[in-house]
mmCIF file of C-alpha atoms in Angstrom:
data_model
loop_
_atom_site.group_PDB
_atom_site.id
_atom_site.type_symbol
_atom_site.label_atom_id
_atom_site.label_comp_id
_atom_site.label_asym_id
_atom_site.label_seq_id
_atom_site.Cartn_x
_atom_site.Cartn_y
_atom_site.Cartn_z
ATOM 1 C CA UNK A 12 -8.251 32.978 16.498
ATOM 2 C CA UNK A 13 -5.286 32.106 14.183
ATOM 3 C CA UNK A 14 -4.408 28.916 12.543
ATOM 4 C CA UNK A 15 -1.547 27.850 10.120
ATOM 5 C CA UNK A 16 -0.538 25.433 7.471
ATOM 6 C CA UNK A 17 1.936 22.241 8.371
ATOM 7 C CA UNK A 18 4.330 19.939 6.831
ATOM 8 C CA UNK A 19 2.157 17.298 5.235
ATOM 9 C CA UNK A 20 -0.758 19.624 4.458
ATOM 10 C CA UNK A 21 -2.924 22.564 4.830
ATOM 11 C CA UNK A 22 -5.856 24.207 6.793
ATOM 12 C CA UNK A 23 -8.777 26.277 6.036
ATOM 13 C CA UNK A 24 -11.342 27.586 8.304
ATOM 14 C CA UNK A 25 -14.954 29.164 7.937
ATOM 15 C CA UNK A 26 -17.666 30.206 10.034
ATOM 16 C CA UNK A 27 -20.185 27.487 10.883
ATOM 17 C CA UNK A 28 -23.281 28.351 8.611
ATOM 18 C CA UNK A 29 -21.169 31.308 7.281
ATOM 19 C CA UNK A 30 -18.123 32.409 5.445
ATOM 20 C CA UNK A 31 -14.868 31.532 4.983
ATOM 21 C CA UNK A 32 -12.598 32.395 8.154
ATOM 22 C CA UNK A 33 -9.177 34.082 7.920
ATOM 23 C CA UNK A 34 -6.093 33.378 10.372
ATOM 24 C CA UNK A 35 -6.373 36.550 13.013
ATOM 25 C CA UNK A 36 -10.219 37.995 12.500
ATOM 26 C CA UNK A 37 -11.687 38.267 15.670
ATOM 27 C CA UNK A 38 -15.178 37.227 16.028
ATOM 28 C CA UNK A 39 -17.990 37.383 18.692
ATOM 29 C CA UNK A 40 -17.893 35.176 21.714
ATOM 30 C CA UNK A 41 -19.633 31.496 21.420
ATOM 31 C CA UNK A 42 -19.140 32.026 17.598
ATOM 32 C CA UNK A 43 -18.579 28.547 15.960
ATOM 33 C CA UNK A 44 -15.521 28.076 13.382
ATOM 34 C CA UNK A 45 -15.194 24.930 11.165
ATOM 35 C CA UNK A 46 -12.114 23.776 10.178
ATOM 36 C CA UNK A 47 -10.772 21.220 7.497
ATOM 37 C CA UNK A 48 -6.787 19.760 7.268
ATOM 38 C CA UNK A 49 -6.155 18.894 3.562
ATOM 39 C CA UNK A 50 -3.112 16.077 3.892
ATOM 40 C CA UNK A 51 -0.676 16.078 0.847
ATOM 41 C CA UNK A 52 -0.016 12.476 -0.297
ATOM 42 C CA UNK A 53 1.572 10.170 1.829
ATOM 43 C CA UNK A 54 0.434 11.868 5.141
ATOM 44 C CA UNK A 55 -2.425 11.727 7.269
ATOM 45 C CA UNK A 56 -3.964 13.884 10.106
ATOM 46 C CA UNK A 57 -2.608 12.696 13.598
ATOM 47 C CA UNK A 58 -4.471 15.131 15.688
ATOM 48 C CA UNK A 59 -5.474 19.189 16.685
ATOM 49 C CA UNK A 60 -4.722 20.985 19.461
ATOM 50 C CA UNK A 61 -7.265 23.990 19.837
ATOM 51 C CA UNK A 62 -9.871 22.378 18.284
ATOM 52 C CA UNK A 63 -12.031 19.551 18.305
ATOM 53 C CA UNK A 64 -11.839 16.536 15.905
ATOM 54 C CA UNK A 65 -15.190 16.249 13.992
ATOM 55 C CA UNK A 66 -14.542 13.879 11.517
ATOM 56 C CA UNK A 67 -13.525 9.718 12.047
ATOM 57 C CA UNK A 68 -10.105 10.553 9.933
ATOM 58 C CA UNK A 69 -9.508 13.305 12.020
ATOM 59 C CA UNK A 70 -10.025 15.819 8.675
ATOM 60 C CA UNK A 71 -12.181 18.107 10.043
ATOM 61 C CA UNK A 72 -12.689 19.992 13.279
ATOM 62 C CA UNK A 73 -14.609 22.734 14.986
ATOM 63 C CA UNK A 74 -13.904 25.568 17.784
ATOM 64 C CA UNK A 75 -16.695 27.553 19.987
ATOM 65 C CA UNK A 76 -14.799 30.486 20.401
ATOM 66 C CA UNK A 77 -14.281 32.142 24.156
ATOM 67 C CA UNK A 78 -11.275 33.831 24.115
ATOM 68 C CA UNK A 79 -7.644 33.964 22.002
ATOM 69 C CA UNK A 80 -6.901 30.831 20.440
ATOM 70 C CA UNK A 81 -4.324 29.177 18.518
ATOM 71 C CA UNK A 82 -5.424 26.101 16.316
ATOM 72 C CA UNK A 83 -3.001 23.624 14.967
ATOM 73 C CA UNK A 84 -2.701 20.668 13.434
ATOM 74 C CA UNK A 85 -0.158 17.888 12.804
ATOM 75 C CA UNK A 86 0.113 16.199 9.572
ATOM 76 C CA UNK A 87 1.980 12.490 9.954
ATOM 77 C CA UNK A 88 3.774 10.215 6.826
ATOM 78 C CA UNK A 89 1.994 7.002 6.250
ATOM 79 C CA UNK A 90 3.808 3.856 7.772
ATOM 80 C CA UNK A 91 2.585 0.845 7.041
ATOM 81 C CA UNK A 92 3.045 -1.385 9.992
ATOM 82 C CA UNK A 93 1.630 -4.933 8.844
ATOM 83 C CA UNK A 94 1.782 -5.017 5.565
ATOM 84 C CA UNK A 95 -1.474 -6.641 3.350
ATOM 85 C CA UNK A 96 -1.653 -5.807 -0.151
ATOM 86 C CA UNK A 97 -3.046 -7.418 -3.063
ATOM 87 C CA UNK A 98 -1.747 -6.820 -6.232
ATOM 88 C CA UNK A 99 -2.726 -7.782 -9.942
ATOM 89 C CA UNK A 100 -0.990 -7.088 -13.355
ATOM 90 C CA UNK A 101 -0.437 -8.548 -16.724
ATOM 91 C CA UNK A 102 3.171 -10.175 -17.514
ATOM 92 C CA UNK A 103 5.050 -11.579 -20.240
ATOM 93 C CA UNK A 104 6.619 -15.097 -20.834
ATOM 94 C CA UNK A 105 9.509 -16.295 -22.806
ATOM 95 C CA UNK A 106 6.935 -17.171 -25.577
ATOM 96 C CA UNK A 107 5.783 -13.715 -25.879
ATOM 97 C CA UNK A 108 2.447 -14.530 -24.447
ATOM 98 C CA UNK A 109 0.801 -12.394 -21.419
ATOM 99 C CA UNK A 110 0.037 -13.756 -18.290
ATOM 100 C CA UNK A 111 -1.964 -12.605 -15.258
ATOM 101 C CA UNK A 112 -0.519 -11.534 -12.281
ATOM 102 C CA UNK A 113 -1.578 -11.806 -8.829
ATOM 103 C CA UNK A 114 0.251 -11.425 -5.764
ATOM 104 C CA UNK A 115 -0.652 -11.709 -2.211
ATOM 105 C CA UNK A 116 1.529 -10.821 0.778
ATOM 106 C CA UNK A 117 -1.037 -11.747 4.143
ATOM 107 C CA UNK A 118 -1.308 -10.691 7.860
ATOM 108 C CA UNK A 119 2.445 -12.258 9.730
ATOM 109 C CA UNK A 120 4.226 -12.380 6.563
ATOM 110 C CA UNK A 121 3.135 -14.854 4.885
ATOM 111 C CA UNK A 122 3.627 -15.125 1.179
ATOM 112 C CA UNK A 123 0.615 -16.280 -1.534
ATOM 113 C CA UNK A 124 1.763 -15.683 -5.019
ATOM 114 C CA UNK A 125 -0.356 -16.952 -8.185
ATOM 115 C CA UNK A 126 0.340 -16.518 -11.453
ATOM 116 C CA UNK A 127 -1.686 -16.771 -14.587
ATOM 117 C CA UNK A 128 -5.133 -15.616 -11.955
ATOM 118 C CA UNK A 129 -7.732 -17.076 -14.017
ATOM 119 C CA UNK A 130 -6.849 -20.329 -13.932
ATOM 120 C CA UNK A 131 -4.657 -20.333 -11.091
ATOM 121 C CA UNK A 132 -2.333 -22.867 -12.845
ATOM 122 C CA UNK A 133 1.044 -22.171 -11.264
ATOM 123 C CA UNK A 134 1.440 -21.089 -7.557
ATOM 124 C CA UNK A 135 4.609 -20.254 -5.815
ATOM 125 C CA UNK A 136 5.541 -19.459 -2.162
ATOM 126 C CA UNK A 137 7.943 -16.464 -1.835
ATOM 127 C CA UNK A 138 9.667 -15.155 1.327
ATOM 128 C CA UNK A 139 9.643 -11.112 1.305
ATOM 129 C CA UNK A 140 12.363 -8.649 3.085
ATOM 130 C CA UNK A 141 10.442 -5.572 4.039
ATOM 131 C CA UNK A 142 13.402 -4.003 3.747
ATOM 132 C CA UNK A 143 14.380 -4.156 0.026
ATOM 133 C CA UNK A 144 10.944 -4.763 -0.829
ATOM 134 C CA UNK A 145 12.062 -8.296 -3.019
ATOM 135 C CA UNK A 146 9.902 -11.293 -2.932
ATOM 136 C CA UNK A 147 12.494 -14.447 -3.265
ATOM 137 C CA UNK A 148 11.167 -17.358 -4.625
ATOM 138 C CA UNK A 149 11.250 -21.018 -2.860
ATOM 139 C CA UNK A 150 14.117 -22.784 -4.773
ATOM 140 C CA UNK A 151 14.391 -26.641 -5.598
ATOM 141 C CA UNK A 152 14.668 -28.894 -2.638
ATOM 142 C CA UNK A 153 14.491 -32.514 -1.300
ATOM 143 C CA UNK A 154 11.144 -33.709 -0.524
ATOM 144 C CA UNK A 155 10.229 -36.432 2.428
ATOM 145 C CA UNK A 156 10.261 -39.249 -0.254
ATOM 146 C CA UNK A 157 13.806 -37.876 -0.953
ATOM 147 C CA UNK A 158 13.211 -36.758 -4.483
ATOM 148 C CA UNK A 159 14.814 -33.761 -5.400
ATOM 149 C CA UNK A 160 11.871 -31.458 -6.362
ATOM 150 C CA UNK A 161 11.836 -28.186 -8.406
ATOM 151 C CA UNK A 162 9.804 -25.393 -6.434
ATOM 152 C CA UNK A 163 10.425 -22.399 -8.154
ATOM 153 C CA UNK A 164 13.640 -20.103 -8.800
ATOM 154 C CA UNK A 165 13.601 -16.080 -9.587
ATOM 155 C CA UNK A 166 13.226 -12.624 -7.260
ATOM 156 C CA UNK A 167 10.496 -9.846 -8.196
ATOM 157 C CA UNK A 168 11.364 -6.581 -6.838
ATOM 158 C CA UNK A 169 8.483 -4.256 -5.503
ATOM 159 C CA UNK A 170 8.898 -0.502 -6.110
ATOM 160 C CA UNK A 171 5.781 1.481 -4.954
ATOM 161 C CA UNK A 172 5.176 4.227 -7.236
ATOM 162 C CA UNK A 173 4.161 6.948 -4.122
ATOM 163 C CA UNK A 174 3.856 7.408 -0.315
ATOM 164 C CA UNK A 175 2.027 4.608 1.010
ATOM 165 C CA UNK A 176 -1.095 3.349 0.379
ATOM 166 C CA UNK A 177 0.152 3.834 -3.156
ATOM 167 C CA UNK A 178 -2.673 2.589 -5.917
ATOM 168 C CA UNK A 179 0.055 1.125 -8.002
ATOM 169 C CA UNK A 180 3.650 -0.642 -8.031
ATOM 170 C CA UNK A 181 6.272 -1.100 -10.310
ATOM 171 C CA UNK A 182 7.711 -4.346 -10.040
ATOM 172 C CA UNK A 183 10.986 -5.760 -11.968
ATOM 173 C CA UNK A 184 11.437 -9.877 -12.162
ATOM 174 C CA UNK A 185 14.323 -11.650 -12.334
ATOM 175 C CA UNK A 186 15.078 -14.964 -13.533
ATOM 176 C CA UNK A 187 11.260 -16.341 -12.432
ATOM 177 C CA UNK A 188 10.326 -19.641 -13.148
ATOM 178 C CA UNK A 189 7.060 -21.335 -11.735
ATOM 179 C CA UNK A 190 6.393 -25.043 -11.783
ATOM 180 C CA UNK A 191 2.757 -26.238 -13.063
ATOM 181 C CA UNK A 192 0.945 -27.860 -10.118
ATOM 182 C CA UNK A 193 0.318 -31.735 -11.181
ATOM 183 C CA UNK A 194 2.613 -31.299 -14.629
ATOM 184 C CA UNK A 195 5.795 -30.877 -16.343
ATOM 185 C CA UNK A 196 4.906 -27.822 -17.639
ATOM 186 C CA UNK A 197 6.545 -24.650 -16.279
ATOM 187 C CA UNK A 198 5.691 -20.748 -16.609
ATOM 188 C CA UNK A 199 9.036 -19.015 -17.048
ATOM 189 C CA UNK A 200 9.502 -15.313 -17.089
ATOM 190 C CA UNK A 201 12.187 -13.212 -18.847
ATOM 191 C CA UNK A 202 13.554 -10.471 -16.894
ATOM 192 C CA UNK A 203 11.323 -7.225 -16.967
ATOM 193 C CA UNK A 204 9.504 -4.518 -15.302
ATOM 194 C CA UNK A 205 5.627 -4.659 -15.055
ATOM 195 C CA UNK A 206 3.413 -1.828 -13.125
ATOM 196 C CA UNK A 207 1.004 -3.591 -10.844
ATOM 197 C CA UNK A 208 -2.653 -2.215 -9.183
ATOM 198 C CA UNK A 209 -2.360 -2.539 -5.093
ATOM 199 C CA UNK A 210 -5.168 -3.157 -3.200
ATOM 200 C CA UNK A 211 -4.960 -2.989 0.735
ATOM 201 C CA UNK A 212 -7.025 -5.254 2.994
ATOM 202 C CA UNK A 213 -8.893 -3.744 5.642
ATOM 203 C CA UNK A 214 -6.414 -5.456 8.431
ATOM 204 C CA UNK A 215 -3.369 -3.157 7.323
ATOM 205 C CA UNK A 216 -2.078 -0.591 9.396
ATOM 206 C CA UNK A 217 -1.054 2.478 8.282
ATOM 207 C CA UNK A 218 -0.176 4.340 11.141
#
């Protein structure tokens, strides 16, 4: 039986109930080899040909030996499809005093941005281009009693730190500024770069 390494990851292999199995022993008929796929970051295990899958993400499989056999396995880059993350972090506003982070980008698209998390005090909408990964902010506009209403102005750029599902993001803002719901009062943001913990709901696809 032989088996190799991949791009993405590597493979080891023992004897079920035994010891540890190198590429080109033989071994006795209806003998039972285990074998595990270690992904590098970024990757996942897409599937084995040889051997049968034995684990639900596809880690680990196994292989009743009857005859010559080549194992393989392929090793795939993380894509994420439809993208829902949550991320929090601490900022910094023109008056030198720290803020709570939160944003939310949901299932479709759909921006949910809150600063200041405790309190939820100011709330923006943002649109997001997957593409370079900035969150633009809804800008002044006319509302239906044809007032001219301030939104929110500014762009945070989203840089994640690894391979997908990265655990944390650097993000850089520029020129934010975030009305107070029901107030005057307004949260505004000098330009700078914050790191920010991701956390992925269980609706986003990877693969």
């Amino acid at each position: 039986v032989e088996f190799s390494d991949a791009p993405g990851g590597t493979v080891t292999a023992k004897i079920k109930d035994g010891d540890k199995f190198t590429s080109g022993k033989k071994v006795p008929k209806d003998t039972v080899l285990e074998f595990t796929a270690s992904p590098e970051n970024g990757y996942y295990v897409a599937g084995w040909k040889g051997a049968t899958k034995d684990s639900t993400d596809n880690t680990k499989a196994t292989l009743t030996v009857t005859g010559n056999t080549k194992v393989t396995v392929e090793f795939t880059k993380f894509i994420i499809i439809n993208l829902n993350w949550d991320a929090e972090g601490i900022i910094r506003d023109v008056n030198d005093n720290d803020q709570k982070l939160r944003l939310v980008i949901s299932d479709g698209g759909n921006i949910f941005t809150i600063f200041d998390e405790k309190s939820q005090e100011y709330v923006s909408q943002m649109n997001y281009d997957p593409n370079s990964k900035t969150l633009e902010l809804y800008k002044s506009e006319w509302n239906e009693e044809g007032e001219w209403k301030y939104i929110s102005q500014g762009t945070i750029i989203v840089k994640p730190t690894s391979e997908a599902p990265p655990a944390e993001w650097d993000i850089t803002l520029h020129d934010v500024k975030i009305p107070n719901l029901g107030s005057q009062k307004h949260l505004e943001l000098p330009n700078q770069e914050v790191s920010i913990t991701v956390k992925f709901n269980d609706k986003t696809i990877f693969r």
